Amino acid sequence: MEPDWIRSHGLPAAVLGDPLDHTLSPPIHNAAFRQADLPHRYHALRVSSDRFESVLRSLVDLRFLGLNFTVPHKEAVLPMIDRRRPEVETLGAANTLYWEEGEPVLANTDVYGFRKLVEQWTRRIRTGRVLVLGAGGAARACVVALHEMGAGRIYLWNRTDSRATRLRRDLGEPEVELLRDPIWPLSEGPGLVVNATSLGLSPDDPSPYPAEEIRSDLAGVDLNYGHRTTFLDEFEARGEAGRDGLTMLLHQAARAWELWTGREPDLDSMDEAARQFLDADS
Ligand code: NDP
């Protein structure tokens, strides 16, 4: 997409979901548009499943600058758009629509966002020292990202075994070893534990990982964000606490913004807008 075209058209962007309470996407994307002096604005559009296809078709017809999808549309959008990036095919879910050669294309930028969250532990990941807790949509994005990063082996635990088995099957049987308990499986060497469960959505939630099993050479990252989680507190006290899910959220948004505008957004202004929004919301 040419920058001149982008600069001269104030086309809007939007996230489509239902419900859409407390979404951080409008403040962070709008902060980046303002900082870059671009005329676009980003809107939150609450769209129910029965209206989703007709709304999507209209926004594509109107040539919206770009779209994001959240629950419950991330999977439903796939059969509606012909061009899809490889990670969308693997995951079976898309969170972004952008334009390439005049055609709408689906992408999943959660995979990129997660890679940025854990990039400092690439060595541990490559040597097969990573445990993912959870088997929902977020855990799927983690497994695909870890695989892209060259993970030798991925350990995975989920409360419901059948969902973990399904994840492995759906993702084409990558090197994933399913565990019975949410406990680091190796006796020595450093490791990384990822909380991709929704235990942590509320600040009072317990951690899915037993505190007494945290060794000093284990680091923990949490996909939850917006407040300190018990999971990260316990890793900070006994091992090493990495960043929370805000880093992943900002990078997945930055990647979508880049696909829409052809430019790199100013991450600091996105981060500041996110923190202001979270402070006002708490
Ligand atoms: P899903 O609803 O798809 O999956 C939820 C997962 O949490 C399942 O594995 C579920 O296990 C597990 N879980 C729920 N309750 C418990 C419990 N009491 N004990 C143990 N496990 C539990 O959600 P997502 O995968 O989409 O999201 C997971 C978390 O990641 C959410 O909190 C979400 O906010 C966050 N997230 C963050 C992103 C970011 O950019 N930072 C992006 C996407 C998600 P079971 O299968 O047994 O029900």
mmCIF file of N, CA and C in Angstrom, residues 91-152:
data_model
loop_
_atom_site.group_PDB
_atom_site.id
_atom_site.type_symbol
_atom_site.label_atom_id
_atom_site.label_comp_id
_atom_site.label_asym_id
_atom_site.label_seq_id
_atom_site.Cartn_x
_atom_site.Cartn_y
_atom_site.Cartn_z
ATOM 1 N N LEU A 91 -3.879 -22.250 12.493
ATOM 2 C CA LEU A 91 -4.622 -22.006 13.741
ATOM 3 C C LEU A 91 -6.124 -22.193 13.595
ATOM 4 N N GLY A 92 -6.617 -21.972 12.378
ATOM 5 C CA GLY A 92 -8.074 -21.999 12.187
ATOM 6 C C GLY A 92 -8.733 -20.780 12.791
ATOM 7 N N ALA A 93 -7.985 -19.679 12.924
ATOM 8 C CA ALA A 93 -8.539 -18.445 13.505
ATOM 9 C C ALA A 93 -7.776 -17.235 12.975
ATOM 10 N N ALA A 94 -8.508 -16.118 12.773
ATOM 11 C CA ALA A 94 -7.879 -14.877 12.285
ATOM 12 C C ALA A 94 -8.280 -13.731 13.202
ATOM 13 N N ASN A 95 -7.368 -12.793 13.425
ATOM 14 C CA ASN A 95 -7.755 -11.621 14.213
ATOM 15 C C ASN A 95 -7.610 -10.318 13.437
ATOM 16 N N THR A 96 -7.148 -10.410 12.165
ATOM 17 C CA THR A 96 -6.863 -9.187 11.394
ATOM 18 C C THR A 96 -7.238 -9.375 9.927
ATOM 19 N N LEU A 97 -7.795 -8.310 9.330
ATOM 20 C CA LEU A 97 -7.982 -8.259 7.869
ATOM 21 C C LEU A 97 -7.219 -7.046 7.360
ATOM 22 N N TYR A 98 -6.429 -7.258 6.304
ATOM 23 C CA TYR A 98 -5.719 -6.136 5.678
ATOM 24 C C TYR A 98 -5.792 -6.326 4.160
ATOM 25 N N TRP A 99 -5.226 -5.371 3.412
ATOM 26 C CA TRP A 99 -5.322 -5.409 1.950
ATOM 27 C C TRP A 99 -3.967 -5.701 1.326
ATOM 28 N N GLU A 100 -3.987 -6.569 0.302
ATOM 29 C CA GLU A 100 -2.767 -6.867 -0.443
ATOM 30 C C GLU A 100 -3.160 -6.920 -1.912
ATOM 31 N N GLU A 101 -2.533 -6.130 -2.746
ATOM 32 C CA GLU A 101 -2.859 -6.057 -4.185
ATOM 33 C C GLU A 101 -4.355 -5.882 -4.407
ATOM 34 N N GLY A 102 -4.977 -5.039 -3.600
ATOM 35 C CA GLY A 102 -6.396 -4.736 -3.765
ATOM 36 C C GLY A 102 -7.346 -5.804 -3.245
ATOM 37 N N GLU A 103 -6.813 -6.856 -2.637
ATOM 38 C CA GLU A 103 -7.661 -7.959 -2.144
ATOM 39 C C GLU A 103 -7.597 -8.024 -0.623
ATOM 40 N N PRO A 104 -8.715 -8.356 0.048
ATOM 41 C CA PRO A 104 -8.656 -8.518 1.497
ATOM 42 C C PRO A 104 -7.963 -9.828 1.874
ATOM 43 N N VAL A 105 -7.121 -9.775 2.907
ATOM 44 C CA VAL A 105 -6.348 -10.948 3.353
ATOM 45 C C VAL A 105 -6.527 -11.093 4.863
ATOM 46 N N LEU A 106 -6.641 -12.338 5.338
ATOM 47 C CA LEU A 106 -6.743 -12.593 6.779
ATOM 48 C C LEU A 106 -5.374 -12.954 7.354
ATOM 49 N N ALA A 107 -5.100 -12.424 8.555
ATOM 50 C CA ALA A 107 -3.843 -12.734 9.258
ATOM 51 C C ALA A 107 -4.169 -13.030 10.712
ATOM 52 N N ASN A 108 -3.200 -13.643 11.407
ATOM 53 C CA ASN A 108 -3.354 -13.805 12.857
ATOM 54 C C ASN A 108 -2.109 -13.235 13.526
ATOM 55 N N THR A 109 -2.235 -12.030 14.069
ATOM 56 C CA THR A 109 -1.062 -11.345 14.616
ATOM 57 C C THR A 109 -0.796 -11.728 16.076
ATOM 58 N N ASP A 110 -1.661 -12.568 16.685
ATOM 59 C CA ASP A 110 -1.386 -13.053 18.052
ATOM 60 C C ASP A 110 -0.086 -13.855 18.081
ATOM 61 N N VAL A 111 0.170 -14.582 16.991
ATOM 62 C CA VAL A 111 1.376 -15.419 16.916
ATOM 63 C C VAL A 111 2.615 -14.520 17.017
ATOM 64 N N TYR A 112 2.608 -13.427 16.250
ATOM 65 C CA TYR A 112 3.718 -12.473 16.289
ATOM 66 C C TYR A 112 3.819 -11.829 17.679
ATOM 67 N N GLY A 113 2.656 -11.444 18.245
ATOM 68 C CA GLY A 113 2.642 -10.808 19.574
ATOM 69 C C GLY A 113 3.253 -11.717 20.630
ATOM 70 N N PHE A 114 2.935 -13.003 20.573
ATOM 71 C CA PHE A 114 3.489 -13.933 21.565
ATOM 72 C C PHE A 114 5.006 -14.088 21.377
ATOM 73 N N ARG A 115 5.442 -14.124 20.114
ATOM 74 C CA ARG A 115 6.895 -14.248 19.877
ATOM 75 C C ARG A 115 7.643 -13.087 20.516
ATOM 76 N N LYS A 116 7.079 -11.887 20.429
ATOM 77 C CA LYS A 116 7.734 -10.723 21.040
ATOM 78 C C LYS A 116 7.750 -10.851 22.567
ATOM 79 N N LEU A 117 6.686 -11.450 23.132
ATOM 80 C CA LEU A 117 6.607 -11.588 24.595
ATOM 81 C C LEU A 117 7.721 -12.486 25.129
ATOM 82 N N VAL A 118 8.082 -13.518 24.370
ATOM 83 C CA VAL A 118 9.030 -14.509 24.902
ATOM 84 C C VAL A 118 10.391 -14.492 24.198
ATOM 85 N N GLU A 119 10.637 -13.475 23.356
ATOM 86 C CA GLU A 119 11.836 -13.562 22.510
ATOM 87 C C GLU A 119 13.136 -13.636 23.321
ATOM 88 N N GLN A 120 13.147 -13.082 24.552
ATOM 89 C CA GLN A 120 14.387 -13.136 25.338
ATOM 90 C C GLN A 120 14.736 -14.561 25.788
ATOM 91 N N TRP A 121 13.764 -15.492 25.673
ATOM 92 C CA TRP A 121 14.021 -16.875 26.085
ATOM 93 C C TRP A 121 14.123 -17.820 24.885
ATOM 94 N N THR A 122 14.500 -17.276 23.734
ATOM 95 C CA THR A 122 14.553 -18.090 22.512
ATOM 96 C C THR A 122 15.423 -19.341 22.706
ATOM 97 N N ARG A 123 16.537 -19.185 23.432
ATOM 98 C CA ARG A 123 17.446 -20.333 23.616
ATOM 99 C C ARG A 123 16.751 -21.461 24.386
ATOM 100 N N ARG A 124 16.077 -21.101 25.474
ATOM 101 C CA ARG A 124 15.358 -22.127 26.261
ATOM 102 C C ARG A 124 14.298 -22.804 25.389
ATOM 103 N N ILE A 125 13.635 -21.990 24.585
ATOM 104 C CA ILE A 125 12.554 -22.521 23.746
ATOM 105 C C ILE A 125 13.124 -23.517 22.735
ATOM 106 N N ARG A 126 14.249 -23.131 22.112
ATOM 107 C CA ARG A 126 14.840 -24.010 21.083
ATOM 108 C C ARG A 126 15.306 -25.326 21.665
ATOM 109 N N THR A 127 15.713 -25.300 22.954
ATOM 110 C CA THR A 127 16.208 -26.546 23.546
ATOM 111 C C THR A 127 15.080 -27.334 24.226
ATOM 112 N N GLY A 128 13.851 -26.950 23.955
ATOM 113 C CA GLY A 128 12.729 -27.750 24.433
ATOM 114 C C GLY A 128 12.389 -27.534 25.893
ATOM 115 N N ARG A 129 12.662 -26.320 26.406
ATOM 116 C CA ARG A 129 12.420 -26.087 27.832
ATOM 117 C C ARG A 129 11.290 -25.078 28.022
ATOM 118 N N VAL A 130 10.119 -25.430 27.515
ATOM 119 C CA VAL A 130 8.971 -24.531 27.686
ATOM 120 C C VAL A 130 7.714 -25.342 27.982
ATOM 121 N N LEU A 131 6.964 -24.859 28.954
ATOM 122 C CA LEU A 131 5.701 -25.513 29.349
ATOM 123 C C LEU A 131 4.569 -24.508 29.175
ATOM 124 N N VAL A 132 3.567 -24.880 28.388
ATOM 125 C CA VAL A 132 2.397 -24.024 28.179
ATOM 126 C C VAL A 132 1.245 -24.580 29.002
ATOM 127 N N LEU A 133 0.603 -23.709 29.778
ATOM 128 C CA LEU A 133 -0.587 -24.104 30.548
ATOM 129 C C LEU A 133 -1.810 -23.572 29.819
ATOM 130 N N GLY A 134 -2.743 -24.450 29.461
ATOM 131 C CA GLY A 134 -3.949 -24.031 28.744
ATOM 132 C C GLY A 134 -4.020 -24.675 27.372
ATOM 133 N N ALA A 135 -5.230 -24.747 26.814
ATOM 134 C CA ALA A 135 -5.389 -25.314 25.469
ATOM 135 C C ALA A 135 -6.501 -24.599 24.711
ATOM 136 N N GLY A 136 -6.757 -23.331 25.078
ATOM 137 C CA GLY A 136 -7.772 -22.537 24.373
ATOM 138 C C GLY A 136 -7.141 -21.833 23.174
ATOM 139 N N GLY A 137 -7.836 -20.806 22.669
ATOM 140 C CA GLY A 137 -7.361 -20.080 21.490
ATOM 141 C C GLY A 137 -5.987 -19.462 21.714
ATOM 142 N N ALA A 138 -5.752 -18.911 22.912
ATOM 143 C CA ALA A 138 -4.473 -18.251 23.184
ATOM 144 C C ALA A 138 -3.341 -19.283 23.203
ATOM 145 N N ALA A 139 -3.592 -20.444 23.838
ATOM 146 C CA ALA A 139 -2.562 -21.483 23.901
ATOM 147 C C ALA A 139 -2.220 -21.984 22.493
ATOM 148 N N ARG A 140 -3.208 -22.044 21.627
ATOM 149 C CA ARG A 140 -2.957 -22.471 20.246
ATOM 150 C C ARG A 140 -1.984 -21.506 19.559
ATOM 151 N N ALA A 141 -2.235 -20.200 19.742
ATOM 152 C CA ALA A 141 -1.330 -19.204 19.140
ATOM 153 C C ALA A 141 0.083 -19.368 19.711
ATOM 154 N N CYS A 142 0.175 -19.664 21.031
ATOM 155 C CA CYS A 142 1.500 -19.870 21.655
ATOM 156 C C CYS A 142 2.216 -21.048 21.009
ATOM 157 N N VAL A 143 1.506 -22.164 20.839
ATOM 158 C CA VAL A 143 2.142 -23.374 20.305
ATOM 159 C C VAL A 143 2.632 -23.118 18.869
ATOM 160 N N VAL A 144 1.817 -22.438 18.064
ATOM 161 C CA VAL A 144 2.234 -22.141 16.682
ATOM 162 C C VAL A 144 3.461 -21.225 16.694
ATOM 163 N N ALA A 145 3.454 -20.217 17.577
ATOM 164 C CA ALA A 145 4.594 -19.288 17.656
ATOM 165 C C ALA A 145 5.853 -20.024 18.111
ATOM 166 N N LEU A 146 5.720 -20.888 19.124
ATOM 167 C CA LEU A 146 6.880 -21.621 19.642
ATOM 168 C C LEU A 146 7.459 -22.529 18.559
ATOM 169 N N HIS A 147 6.575 -23.133 17.803
ATOM 170 C CA HIS A 147 6.984 -23.988 16.700
ATOM 171 C C HIS A 147 7.766 -23.161 15.673
ATOM 172 N N GLU A 148 7.236 -21.968 15.332
ATOM 173 C CA GLU A 148 7.928 -21.075 14.383
ATOM 174 C C GLU A 148 9.304 -20.669 14.910
ATOM 175 N N MET A 149 9.419 -20.572 16.252
ATOM 176 C CA MET A 149 10.688 -20.133 16.843
ATOM 177 C C MET A 149 11.697 -21.278 16.923
ATOM 178 N N GLY A 150 11.272 -22.463 16.496
ATOM 179 C CA GLY A 150 12.189 -23.594 16.461
ATOM 180 C C GLY A 150 12.196 -24.416 17.733
ATOM 181 N N ALA A 151 11.092 -24.410 18.476
ATOM 182 C CA ALA A 151 11.036 -25.179 19.726
ATOM 183 C C ALA A 151 11.314 -26.655 19.441
ATOM 184 N N GLY A 152 12.241 -27.232 20.229
ATOM 185 C CA GLY A 152 12.542 -28.647 20.067
ATOM 186 C C GLY A 152 11.336 -29.463 20.495
#
